[in-house]
Short mmCIF file of C-alpha atoms in Angstrom, two decimals:
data_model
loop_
_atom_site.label_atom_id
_atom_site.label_comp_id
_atom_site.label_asym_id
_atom_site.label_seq_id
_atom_site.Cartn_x
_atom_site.Cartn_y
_atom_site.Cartn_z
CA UNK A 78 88.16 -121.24 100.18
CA UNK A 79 88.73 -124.66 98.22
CA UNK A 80 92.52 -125.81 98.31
CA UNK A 81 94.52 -124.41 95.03
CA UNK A 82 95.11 -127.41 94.24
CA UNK A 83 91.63 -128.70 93.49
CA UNK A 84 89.91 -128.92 90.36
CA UNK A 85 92.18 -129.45 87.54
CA UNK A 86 90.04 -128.37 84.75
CA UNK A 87 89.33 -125.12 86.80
CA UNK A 88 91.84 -123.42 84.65
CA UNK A 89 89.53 -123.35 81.86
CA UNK A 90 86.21 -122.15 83.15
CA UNK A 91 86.04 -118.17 82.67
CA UNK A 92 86.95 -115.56 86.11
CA UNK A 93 85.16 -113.51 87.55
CA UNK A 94 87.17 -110.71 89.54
CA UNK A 95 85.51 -108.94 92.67
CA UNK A 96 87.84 -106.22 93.18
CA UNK A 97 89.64 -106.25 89.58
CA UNK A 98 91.19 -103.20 89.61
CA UNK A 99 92.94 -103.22 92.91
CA UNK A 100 97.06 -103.69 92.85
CA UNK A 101 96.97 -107.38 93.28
CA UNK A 102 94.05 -108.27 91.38
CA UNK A 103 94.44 -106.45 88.23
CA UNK A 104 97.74 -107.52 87.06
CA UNK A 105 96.85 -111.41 87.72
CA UNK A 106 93.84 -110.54 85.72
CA UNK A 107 95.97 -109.66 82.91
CA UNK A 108 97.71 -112.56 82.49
CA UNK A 109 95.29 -114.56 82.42
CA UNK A 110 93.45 -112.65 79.80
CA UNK A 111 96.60 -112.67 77.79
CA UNK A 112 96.90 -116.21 77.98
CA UNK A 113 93.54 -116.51 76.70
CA UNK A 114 91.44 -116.72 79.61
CA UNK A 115 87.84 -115.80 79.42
CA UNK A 116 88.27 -112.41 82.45
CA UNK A 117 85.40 -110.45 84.20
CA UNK A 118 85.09 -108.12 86.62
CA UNK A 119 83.64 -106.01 88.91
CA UNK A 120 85.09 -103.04 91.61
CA UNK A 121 83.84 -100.64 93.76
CA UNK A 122 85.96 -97.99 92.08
CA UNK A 123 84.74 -98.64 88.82
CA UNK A 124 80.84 -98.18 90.41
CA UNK A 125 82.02 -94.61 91.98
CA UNK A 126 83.59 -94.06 88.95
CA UNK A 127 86.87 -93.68 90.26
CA UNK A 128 90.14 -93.92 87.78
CA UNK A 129 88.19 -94.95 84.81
CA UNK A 130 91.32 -94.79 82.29
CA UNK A 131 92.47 -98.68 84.48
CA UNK A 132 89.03 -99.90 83.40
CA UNK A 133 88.94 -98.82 80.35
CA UNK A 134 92.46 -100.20 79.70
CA UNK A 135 90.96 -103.41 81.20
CA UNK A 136 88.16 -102.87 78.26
CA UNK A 137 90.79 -102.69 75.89
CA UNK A 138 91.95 -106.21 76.62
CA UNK A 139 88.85 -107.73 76.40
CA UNK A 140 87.79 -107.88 80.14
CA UNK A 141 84.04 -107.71 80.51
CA UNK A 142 83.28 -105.14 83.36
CA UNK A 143 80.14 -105.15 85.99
CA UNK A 144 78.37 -102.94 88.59
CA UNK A 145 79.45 -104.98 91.43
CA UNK A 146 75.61 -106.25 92.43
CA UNK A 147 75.69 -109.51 91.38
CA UNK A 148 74.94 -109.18 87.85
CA UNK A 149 78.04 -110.94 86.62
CA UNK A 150 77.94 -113.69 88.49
CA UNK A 151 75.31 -115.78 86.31
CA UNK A 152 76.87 -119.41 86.19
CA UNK A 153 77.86 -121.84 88.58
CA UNK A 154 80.61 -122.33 85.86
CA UNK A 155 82.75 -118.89 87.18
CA UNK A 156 85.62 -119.30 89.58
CA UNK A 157 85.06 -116.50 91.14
CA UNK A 158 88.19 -115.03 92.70
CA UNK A 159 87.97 -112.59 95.59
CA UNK A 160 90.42 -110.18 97.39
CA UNK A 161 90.71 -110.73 101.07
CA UNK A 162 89.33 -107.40 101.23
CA UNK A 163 85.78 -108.44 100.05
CA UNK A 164 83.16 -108.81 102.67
CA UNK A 165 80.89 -111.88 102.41
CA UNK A 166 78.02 -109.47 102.21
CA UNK A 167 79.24 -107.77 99.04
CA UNK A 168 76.76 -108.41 96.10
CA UNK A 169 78.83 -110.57 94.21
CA UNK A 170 80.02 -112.58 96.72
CA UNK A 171 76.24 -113.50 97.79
CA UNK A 172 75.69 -114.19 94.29
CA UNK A 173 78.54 -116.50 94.05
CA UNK A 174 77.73 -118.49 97.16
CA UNK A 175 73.79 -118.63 95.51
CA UNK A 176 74.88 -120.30 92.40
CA UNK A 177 77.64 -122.47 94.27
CA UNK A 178 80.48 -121.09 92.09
CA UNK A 179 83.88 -122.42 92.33
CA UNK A 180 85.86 -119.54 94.66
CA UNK A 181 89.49 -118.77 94.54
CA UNK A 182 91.46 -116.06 96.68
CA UNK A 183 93.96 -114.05 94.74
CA UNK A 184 96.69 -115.75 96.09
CA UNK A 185 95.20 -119.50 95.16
CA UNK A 186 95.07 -118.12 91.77
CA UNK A 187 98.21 -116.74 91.71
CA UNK A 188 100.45 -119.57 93.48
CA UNK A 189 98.86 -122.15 91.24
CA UNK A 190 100.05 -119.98 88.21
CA UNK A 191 103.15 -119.80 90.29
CA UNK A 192 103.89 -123.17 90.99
CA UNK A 193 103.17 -124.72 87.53
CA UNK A 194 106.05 -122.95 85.65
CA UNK A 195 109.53 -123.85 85.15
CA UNK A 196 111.38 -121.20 86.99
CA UNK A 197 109.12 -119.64 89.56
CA UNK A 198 110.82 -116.67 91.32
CA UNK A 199 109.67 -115.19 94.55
CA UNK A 200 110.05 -111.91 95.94
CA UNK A 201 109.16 -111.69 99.58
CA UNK A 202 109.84 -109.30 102.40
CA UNK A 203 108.30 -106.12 104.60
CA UNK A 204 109.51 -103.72 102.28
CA UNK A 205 110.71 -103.52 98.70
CA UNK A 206 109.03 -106.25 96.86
CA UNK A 207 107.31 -104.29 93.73
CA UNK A 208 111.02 -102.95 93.08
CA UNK A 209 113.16 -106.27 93.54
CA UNK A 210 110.38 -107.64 91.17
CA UNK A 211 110.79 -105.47 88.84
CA UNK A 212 114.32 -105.10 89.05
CA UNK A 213 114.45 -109.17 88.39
CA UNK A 214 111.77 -108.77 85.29
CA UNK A 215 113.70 -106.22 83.93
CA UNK A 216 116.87 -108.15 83.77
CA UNK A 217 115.38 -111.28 82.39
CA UNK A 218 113.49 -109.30 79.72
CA UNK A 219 116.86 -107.23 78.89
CA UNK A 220 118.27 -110.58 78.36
CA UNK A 221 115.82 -111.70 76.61
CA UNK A 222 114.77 -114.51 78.55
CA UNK A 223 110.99 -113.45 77.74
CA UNK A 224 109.58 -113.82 81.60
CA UNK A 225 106.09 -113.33 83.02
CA UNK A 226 106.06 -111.01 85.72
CA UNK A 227 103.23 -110.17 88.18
CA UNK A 228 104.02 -107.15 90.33
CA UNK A 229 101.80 -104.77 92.70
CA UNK A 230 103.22 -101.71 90.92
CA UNK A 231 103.15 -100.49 87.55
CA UNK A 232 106.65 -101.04 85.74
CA UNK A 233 107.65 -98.15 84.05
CA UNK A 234 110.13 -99.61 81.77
CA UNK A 235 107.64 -101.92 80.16
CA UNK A 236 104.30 -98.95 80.44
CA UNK A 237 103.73 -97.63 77.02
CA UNK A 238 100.74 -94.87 75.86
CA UNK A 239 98.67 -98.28 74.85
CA UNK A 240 99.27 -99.89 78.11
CA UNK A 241 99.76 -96.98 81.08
CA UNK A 242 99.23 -100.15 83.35
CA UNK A 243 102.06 -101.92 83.19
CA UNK A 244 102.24 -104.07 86.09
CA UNK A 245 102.28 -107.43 84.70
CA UNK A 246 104.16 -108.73 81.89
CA UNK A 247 103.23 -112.08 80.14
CA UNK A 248 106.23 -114.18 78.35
CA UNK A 249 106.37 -117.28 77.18
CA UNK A 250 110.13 -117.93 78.95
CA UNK A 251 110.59 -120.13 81.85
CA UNK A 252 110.46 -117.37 84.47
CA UNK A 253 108.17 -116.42 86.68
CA UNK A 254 108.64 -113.44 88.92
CA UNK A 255 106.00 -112.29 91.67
CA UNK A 256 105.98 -110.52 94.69
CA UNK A 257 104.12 -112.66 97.58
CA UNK A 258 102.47 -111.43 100.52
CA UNK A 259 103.22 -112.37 103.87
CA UNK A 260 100.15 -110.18 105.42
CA UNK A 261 97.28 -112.37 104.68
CA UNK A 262 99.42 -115.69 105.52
CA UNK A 263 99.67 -116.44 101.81
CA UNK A 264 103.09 -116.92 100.94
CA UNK A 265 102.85 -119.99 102.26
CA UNK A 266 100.98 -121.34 99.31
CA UNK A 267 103.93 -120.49 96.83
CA UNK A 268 106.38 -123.17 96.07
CA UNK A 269 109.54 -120.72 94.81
CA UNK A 270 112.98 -122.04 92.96
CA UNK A 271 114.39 -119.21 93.90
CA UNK A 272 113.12 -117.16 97.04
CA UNK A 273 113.97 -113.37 97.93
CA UNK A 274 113.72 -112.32 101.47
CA UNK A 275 114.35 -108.38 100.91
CA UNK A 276 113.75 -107.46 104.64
CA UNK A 277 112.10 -108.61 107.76
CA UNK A 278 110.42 -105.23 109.71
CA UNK A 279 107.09 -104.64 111.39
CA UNK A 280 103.90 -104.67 109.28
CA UNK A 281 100.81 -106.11 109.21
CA UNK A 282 101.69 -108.95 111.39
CA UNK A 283 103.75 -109.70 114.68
CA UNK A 284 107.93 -110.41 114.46
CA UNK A 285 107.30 -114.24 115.37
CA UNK A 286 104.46 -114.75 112.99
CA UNK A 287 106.72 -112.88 109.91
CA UNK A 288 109.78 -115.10 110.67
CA UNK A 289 107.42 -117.99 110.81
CA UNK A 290 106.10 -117.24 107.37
CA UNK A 291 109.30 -116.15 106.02
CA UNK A 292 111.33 -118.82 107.06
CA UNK A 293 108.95 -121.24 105.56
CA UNK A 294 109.39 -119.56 102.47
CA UNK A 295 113.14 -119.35 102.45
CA UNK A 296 113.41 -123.22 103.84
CA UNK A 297 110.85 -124.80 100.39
CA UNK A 298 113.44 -122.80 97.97
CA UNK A 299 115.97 -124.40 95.93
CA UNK A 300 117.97 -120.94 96.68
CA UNK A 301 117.22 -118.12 99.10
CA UNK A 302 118.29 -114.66 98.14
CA UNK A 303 118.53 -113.24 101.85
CA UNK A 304 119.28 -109.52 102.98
CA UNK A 305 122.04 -110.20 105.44
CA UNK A 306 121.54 -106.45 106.73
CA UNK A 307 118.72 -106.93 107.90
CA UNK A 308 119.13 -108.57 111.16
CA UNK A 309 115.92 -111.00 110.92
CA UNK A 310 117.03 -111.77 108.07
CA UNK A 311 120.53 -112.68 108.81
CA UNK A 312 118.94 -114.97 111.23
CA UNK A 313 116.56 -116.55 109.16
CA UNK A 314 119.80 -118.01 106.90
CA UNK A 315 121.53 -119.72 109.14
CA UNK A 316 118.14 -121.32 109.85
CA UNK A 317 118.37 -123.53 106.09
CA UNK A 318 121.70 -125.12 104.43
CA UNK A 319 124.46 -122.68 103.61
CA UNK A 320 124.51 -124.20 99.95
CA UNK A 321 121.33 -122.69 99.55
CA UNK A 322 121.93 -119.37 100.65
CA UNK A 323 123.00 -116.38 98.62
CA UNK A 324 123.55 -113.79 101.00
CA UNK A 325 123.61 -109.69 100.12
CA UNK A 326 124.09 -106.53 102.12
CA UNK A 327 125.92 -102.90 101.80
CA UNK A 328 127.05 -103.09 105.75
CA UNK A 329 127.65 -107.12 106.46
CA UNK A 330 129.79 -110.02 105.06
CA UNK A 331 128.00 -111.19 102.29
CA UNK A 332 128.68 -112.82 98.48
CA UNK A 333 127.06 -110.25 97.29
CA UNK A 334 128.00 -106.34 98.46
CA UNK A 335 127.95 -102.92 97.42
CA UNK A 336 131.40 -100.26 98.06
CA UNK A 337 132.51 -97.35 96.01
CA UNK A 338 129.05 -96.09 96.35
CA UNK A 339 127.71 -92.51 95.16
CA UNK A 340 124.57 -90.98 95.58
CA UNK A 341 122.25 -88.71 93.53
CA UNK A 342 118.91 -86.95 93.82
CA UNK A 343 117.72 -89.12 91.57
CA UNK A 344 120.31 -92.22 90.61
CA UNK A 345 122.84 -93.91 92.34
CA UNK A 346 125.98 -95.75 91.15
CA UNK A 347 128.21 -98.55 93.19
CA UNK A 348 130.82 -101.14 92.42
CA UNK A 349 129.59 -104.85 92.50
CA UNK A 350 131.65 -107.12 94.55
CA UNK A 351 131.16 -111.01 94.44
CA UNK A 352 133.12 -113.71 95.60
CA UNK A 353 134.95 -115.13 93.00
CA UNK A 354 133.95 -112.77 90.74
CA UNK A 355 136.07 -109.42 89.36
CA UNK A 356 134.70 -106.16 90.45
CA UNK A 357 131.58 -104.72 87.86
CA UNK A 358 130.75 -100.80 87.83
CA UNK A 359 126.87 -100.48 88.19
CA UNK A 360 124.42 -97.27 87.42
CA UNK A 361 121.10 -97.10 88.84
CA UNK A 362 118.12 -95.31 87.64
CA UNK A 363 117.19 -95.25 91.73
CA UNK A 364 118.56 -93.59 94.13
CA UNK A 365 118.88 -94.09 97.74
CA UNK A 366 121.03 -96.89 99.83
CA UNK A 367 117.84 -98.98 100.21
CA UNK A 368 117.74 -99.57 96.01
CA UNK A 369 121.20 -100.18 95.80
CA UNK A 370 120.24 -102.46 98.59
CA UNK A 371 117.09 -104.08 95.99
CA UNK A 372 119.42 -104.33 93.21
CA UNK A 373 121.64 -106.71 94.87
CA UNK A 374 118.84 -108.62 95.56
CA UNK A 375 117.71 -108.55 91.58
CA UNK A 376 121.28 -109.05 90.28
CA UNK A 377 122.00 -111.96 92.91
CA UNK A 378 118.27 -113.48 92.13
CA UNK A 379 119.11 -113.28 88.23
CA UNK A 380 122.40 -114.92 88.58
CA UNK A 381 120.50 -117.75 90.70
CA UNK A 382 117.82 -118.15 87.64
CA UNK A 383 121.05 -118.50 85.24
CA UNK A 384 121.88 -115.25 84.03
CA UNK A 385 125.20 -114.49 83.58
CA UNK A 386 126.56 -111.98 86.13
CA UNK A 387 128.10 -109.40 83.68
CA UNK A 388 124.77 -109.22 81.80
CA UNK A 389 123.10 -108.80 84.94
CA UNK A 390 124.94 -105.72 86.23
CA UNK A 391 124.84 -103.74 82.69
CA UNK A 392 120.99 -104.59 82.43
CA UNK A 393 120.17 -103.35 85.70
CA UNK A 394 121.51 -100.06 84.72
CA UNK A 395 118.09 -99.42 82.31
CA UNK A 396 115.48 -100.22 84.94
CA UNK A 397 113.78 -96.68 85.29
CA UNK A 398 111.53 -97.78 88.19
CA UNK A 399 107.87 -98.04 89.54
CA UNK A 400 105.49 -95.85 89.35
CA UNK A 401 104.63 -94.40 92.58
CA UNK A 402 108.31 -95.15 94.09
CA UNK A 403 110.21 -92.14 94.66
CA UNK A 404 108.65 -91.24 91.46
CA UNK A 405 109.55 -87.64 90.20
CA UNK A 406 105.84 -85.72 89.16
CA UNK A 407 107.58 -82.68 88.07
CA UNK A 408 109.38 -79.34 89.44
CA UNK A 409 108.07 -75.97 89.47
CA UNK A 410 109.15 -72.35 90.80
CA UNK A 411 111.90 -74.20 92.30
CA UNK A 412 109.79 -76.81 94.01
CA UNK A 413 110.20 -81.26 92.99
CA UNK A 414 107.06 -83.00 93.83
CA UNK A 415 107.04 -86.89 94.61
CA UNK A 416 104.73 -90.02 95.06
CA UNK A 417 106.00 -92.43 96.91
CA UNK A 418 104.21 -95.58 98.16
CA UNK A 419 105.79 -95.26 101.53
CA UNK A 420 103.71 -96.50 104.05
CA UNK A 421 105.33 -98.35 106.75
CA UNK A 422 107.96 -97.49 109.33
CA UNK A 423 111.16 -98.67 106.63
CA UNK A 424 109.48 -97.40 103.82
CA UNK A 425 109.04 -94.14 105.31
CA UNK A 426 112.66 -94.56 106.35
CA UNK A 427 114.31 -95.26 103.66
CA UNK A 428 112.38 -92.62 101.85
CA UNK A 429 112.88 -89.73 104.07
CA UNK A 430 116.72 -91.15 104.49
CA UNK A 431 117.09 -90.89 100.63
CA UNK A 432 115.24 -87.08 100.59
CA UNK A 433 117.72 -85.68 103.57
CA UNK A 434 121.05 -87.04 102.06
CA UNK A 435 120.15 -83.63 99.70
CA UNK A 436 119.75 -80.37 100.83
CA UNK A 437 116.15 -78.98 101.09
CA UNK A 438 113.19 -78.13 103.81
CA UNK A 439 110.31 -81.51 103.13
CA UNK A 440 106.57 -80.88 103.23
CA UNK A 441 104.84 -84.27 103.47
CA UNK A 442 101.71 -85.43 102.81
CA UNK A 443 100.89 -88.54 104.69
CA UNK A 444 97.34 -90.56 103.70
CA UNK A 445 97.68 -93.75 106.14
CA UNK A 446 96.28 -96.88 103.91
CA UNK A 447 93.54 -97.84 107.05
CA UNK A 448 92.65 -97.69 110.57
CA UNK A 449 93.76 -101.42 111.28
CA UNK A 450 97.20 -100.64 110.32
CA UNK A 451 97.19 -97.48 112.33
CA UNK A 452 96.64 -99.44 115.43
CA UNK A 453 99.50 -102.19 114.70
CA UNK A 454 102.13 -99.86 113.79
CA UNK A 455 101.13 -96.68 116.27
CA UNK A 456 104.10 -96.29 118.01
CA UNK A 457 106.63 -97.69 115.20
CA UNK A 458 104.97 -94.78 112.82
CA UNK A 459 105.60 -92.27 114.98
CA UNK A 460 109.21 -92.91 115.61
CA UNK A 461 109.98 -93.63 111.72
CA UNK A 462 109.43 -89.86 111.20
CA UNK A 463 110.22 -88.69 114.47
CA UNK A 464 113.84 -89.88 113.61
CA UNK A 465 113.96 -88.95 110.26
CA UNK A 466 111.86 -85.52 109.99
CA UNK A 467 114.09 -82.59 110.25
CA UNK A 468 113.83 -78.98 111.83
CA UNK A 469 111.42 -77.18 109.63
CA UNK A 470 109.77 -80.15 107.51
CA UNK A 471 106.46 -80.11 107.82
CA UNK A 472 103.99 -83.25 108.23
CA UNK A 473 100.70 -83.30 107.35
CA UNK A 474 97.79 -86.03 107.48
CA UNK A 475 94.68 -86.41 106.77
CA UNK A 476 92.15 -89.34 108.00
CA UNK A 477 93.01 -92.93 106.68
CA UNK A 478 91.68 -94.47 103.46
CA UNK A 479 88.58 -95.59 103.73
CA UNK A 480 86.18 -97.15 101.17
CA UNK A 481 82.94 -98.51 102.92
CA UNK A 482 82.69 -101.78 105.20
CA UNK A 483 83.07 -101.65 108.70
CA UNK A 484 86.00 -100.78 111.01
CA UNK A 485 87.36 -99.94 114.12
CA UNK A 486 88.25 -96.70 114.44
CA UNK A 487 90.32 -97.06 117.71
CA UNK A 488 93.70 -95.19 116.65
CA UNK A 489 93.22 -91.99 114.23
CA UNK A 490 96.06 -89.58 111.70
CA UNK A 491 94.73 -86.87 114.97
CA UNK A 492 96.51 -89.42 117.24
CA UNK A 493 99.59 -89.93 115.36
CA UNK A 494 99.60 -86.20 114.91
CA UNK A 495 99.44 -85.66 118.99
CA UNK A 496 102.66 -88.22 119.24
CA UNK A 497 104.64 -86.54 116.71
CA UNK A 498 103.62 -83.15 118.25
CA UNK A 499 104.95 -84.71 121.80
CA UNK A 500 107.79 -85.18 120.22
CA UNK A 501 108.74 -81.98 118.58
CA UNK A 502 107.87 -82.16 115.09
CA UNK A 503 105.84 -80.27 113.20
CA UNK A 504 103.06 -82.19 112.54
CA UNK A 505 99.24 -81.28 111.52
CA UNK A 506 96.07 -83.57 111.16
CA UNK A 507 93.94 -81.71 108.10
CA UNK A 508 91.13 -84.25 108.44
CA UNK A 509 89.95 -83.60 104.30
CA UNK A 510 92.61 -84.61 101.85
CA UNK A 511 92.13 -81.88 99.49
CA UNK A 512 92.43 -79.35 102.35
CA UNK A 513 95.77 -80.54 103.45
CA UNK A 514 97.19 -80.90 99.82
CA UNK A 515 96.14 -77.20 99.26
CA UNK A 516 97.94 -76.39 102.42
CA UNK A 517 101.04 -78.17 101.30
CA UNK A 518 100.86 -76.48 97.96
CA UNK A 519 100.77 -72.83 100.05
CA UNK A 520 103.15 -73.53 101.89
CA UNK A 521 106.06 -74.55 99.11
CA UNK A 522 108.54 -72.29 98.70
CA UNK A 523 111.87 -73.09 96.02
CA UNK A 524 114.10 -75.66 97.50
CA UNK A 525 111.16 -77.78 99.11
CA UNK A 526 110.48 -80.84 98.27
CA UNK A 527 106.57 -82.35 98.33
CA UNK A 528 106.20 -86.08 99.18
CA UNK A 529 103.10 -87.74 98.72
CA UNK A 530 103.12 -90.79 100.82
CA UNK A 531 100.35 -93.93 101.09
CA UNK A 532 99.25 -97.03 99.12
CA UNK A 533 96.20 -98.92 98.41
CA UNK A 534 94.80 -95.57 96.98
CA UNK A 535 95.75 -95.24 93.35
CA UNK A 536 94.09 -91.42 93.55
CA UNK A 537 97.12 -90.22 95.58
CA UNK A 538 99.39 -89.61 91.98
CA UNK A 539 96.15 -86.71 91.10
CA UNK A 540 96.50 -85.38 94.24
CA UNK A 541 100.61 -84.80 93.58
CA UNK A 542 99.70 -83.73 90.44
CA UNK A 543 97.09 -81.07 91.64
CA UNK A 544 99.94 -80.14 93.82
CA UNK A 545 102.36 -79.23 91.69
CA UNK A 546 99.75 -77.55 89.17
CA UNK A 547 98.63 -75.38 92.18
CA UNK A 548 102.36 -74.52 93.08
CA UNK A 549 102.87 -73.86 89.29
CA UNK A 550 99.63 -70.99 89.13
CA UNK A 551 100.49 -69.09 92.17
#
């Protein structure tokens, strides 16, 4: 791929999106069309005529859609910007290479976007990044410092019946908020004036690599926003100068903390404590320690980018979330069903951690998001719910995402299934996904609660709601 760097009057020639509608391509897609960029596309979805309300939205603001075989890709005048999911082989991507078209990764795009504004704002970390980023958009917008945000989740505070698909938002402030990715080694391209590190925990990479990346990150910052909780991450700040390092945590000394705090099923509330600084009451929308964790992150992050503390704290209060975090689909006979994008050991930690602070028996439904990560995080997975399932909550999987391509099929859900079994829990592979929701749906009685769990697979919200409208009709 050509350096992001290159090309300065690239920024004018029209895009051409292979994989448009996937989380990190379609809201980068967005802003550029809103800023007046010529968009196209193309998606494998869109061909199996998956989801078709996120391409017709796309429609709606003027992005020209293809089968994705090439026929968009007519001029040697398209940057043509590819997902590190798409093969060489792919149509498109032959065609592009044919007609010598300009290419661009996601993240090229992206950083360059990034880079070139006034108050670029990074969000990194293992877990947590679509909420601290839309925690931090929410304040600047509340405070009406009119920011452009670019998040892999839609934002339900700015997702309105004329645009469900809220997850960018273009302004014409100084700000610039993104999440960044640390598992294709691209967060090294982004150039941040203020950097988040939310959490350092086993992913898609190895521990060294991560801190490699993420102290990189924290180190080109004029200020790093670091979870001091987090061990990693404690150690990654005393790794740049303590002047630019604005530390947060519920359990360690840090500027910015968390005590007085109370939980709810669905909300949370907590006294703000900074140094220097007279105590602030605070009401979240979110509940769970891990978002009062996020929202020190957002309100310490805001204050770096100049917002007043005070105005910080109150605004916080009317973020109402992501879709597909902890989000609530509906109750029925007694039963709540949720979709959660849990999909890594702390994700499924802090979920399940949030669920069992309440009483009630869980019945999970757990789609892993590919075979590759199956194999990195085997034995990690299978002690995340090991230590957090409970007598009687059921776990049920069926086989990993999977849309075409090849790959190595070397750990299955059957073997993470057979470890969990080991182990005591109740778990069950149900290799077809509708066959395991139906069986979670039978098996609900009032006072469950229905989780399901997985990303990259924007079809898992239908199968929560054909949950909870089988539950309903029994």
């Amino acid at each position: 791929m050509s350096d992001a760097n290159t090309s300065a009057d690239f920024t004018d020639k029209p895009a051409f999106f292979v994989g448009i509608g996937g989380s990190g391509m379609m809201p980068l897609a967005m802003i550029l069309a809103a800023r007046g960029r010529q968009v196209a596309g193309s998606d494998r979805s869109l061909d199996q005529a998956r989801l078709p309300a996120k391409f017709d939205y796309l429609r709606d603001l003027g992005v020209a859609l293809f089968p994705q075989d090439g026929s968009g890709i007519t001029s040697p005048g398209q940057v043509v910007v590819a997902s590190a999911a798409i093969e060489p082989t792919v149509p498109d991507m032959v065609a592009a290479e044919r007609l010598g078209c300009e290419r661009r990764t996601r993240a090229e795009m992206l950083a360059e976007l990034f880079n070139d504004s006034t108050m670029p704002i990074g969000v990194a970390g293992t877990s947590g990044k679509s909420t601290v980023t839309g925690m931090i958009g929410w304040i600047l917008h509340a405070t009406r410092r009119d920011p452009t945000v670019m998040n892999g989740a839609v934002m339900k505070n700015f997702a309105t019946p004329n645009a469900p698909f809220a997850s960018a938002l273009v302004g014409g402030g100084d700000a610039f908020v993104s999440e960044v990715d640390e598992s294709d080694g691209s967060i090294a391209l982004f150039r941040p004036r203020v950097a988040v590190l939310n959490n350092v925990s086993l992913d898609h990479k190895s521990l060294d690599e991560l801190n490699q990346l993420f102290g990189d990150f924290i180190a080109r910052a004029e200020l790093a926003v670091i979870n001091l909780d987090n061990p990693d991450g404690a150690t990654l700040a005393r790794t740049v100068p303590a002047r630019k390092v604005i530390g947060f945590g519920i359990d360690s000394d840090a500027e910015f903390t968390a005590v007085d705090i109370e939980e709810r099923p669905y909300g949370a509330s907590f006294t703000l404590v900074v140094r220097g600084h007279d105590p602030i009451p605070v009401e979240l929308q979110a509940p769970g320690r891990h978002n009062i964790s996020n929202a020190l992150a957002a309100i310490a992050a805001a204050r770096a980018a100049g917002v007043a503390l005070d105005e910080a704290a109150v605004a916080i209060g009317g973020f109402t979330g992501l879709r597909r975090r902890f989000e609530l689909v509906g109750e029925t006979r007694g039963v709540s069903v949720l979709d959660d994008f849990g999909h890594n050991p702390d994700k499924i930690a802090a979920t399940l951690t949030t669920l069992h602070a309440f009483p009630g028996r869980l019945l999970i439904l757990f789609q892993p998001h590919g075979y590759g990560p199956l194999k990195v995080m085997r034995r990690e997975l299978v002690d995340a719910f090991a230590a957090n399932l409970k007598p009687g909550d059921v776990l049920i999987l069926p086989d990993p995402a999977y849309y075409g391509g090849t790959v190595a099929r070397e750990v299955t859900s059957a073997d993470i299934v057979a470890d969990l079994v080991a182990k005591g829990c109740d778990g069950r592979h149900i290799a077809d996904r509708a066959e395991a929701a139906a069986t979670i749906a039978d098996l609900a009685q009032g006072g469950d609660r229905v989780v399901v769990m997985g990303a990259r697979d924007d079809t898992l919200s239908h199968v929560a709601g054909d949950i909870l409208a089988a539950i309903a009709e029994r």
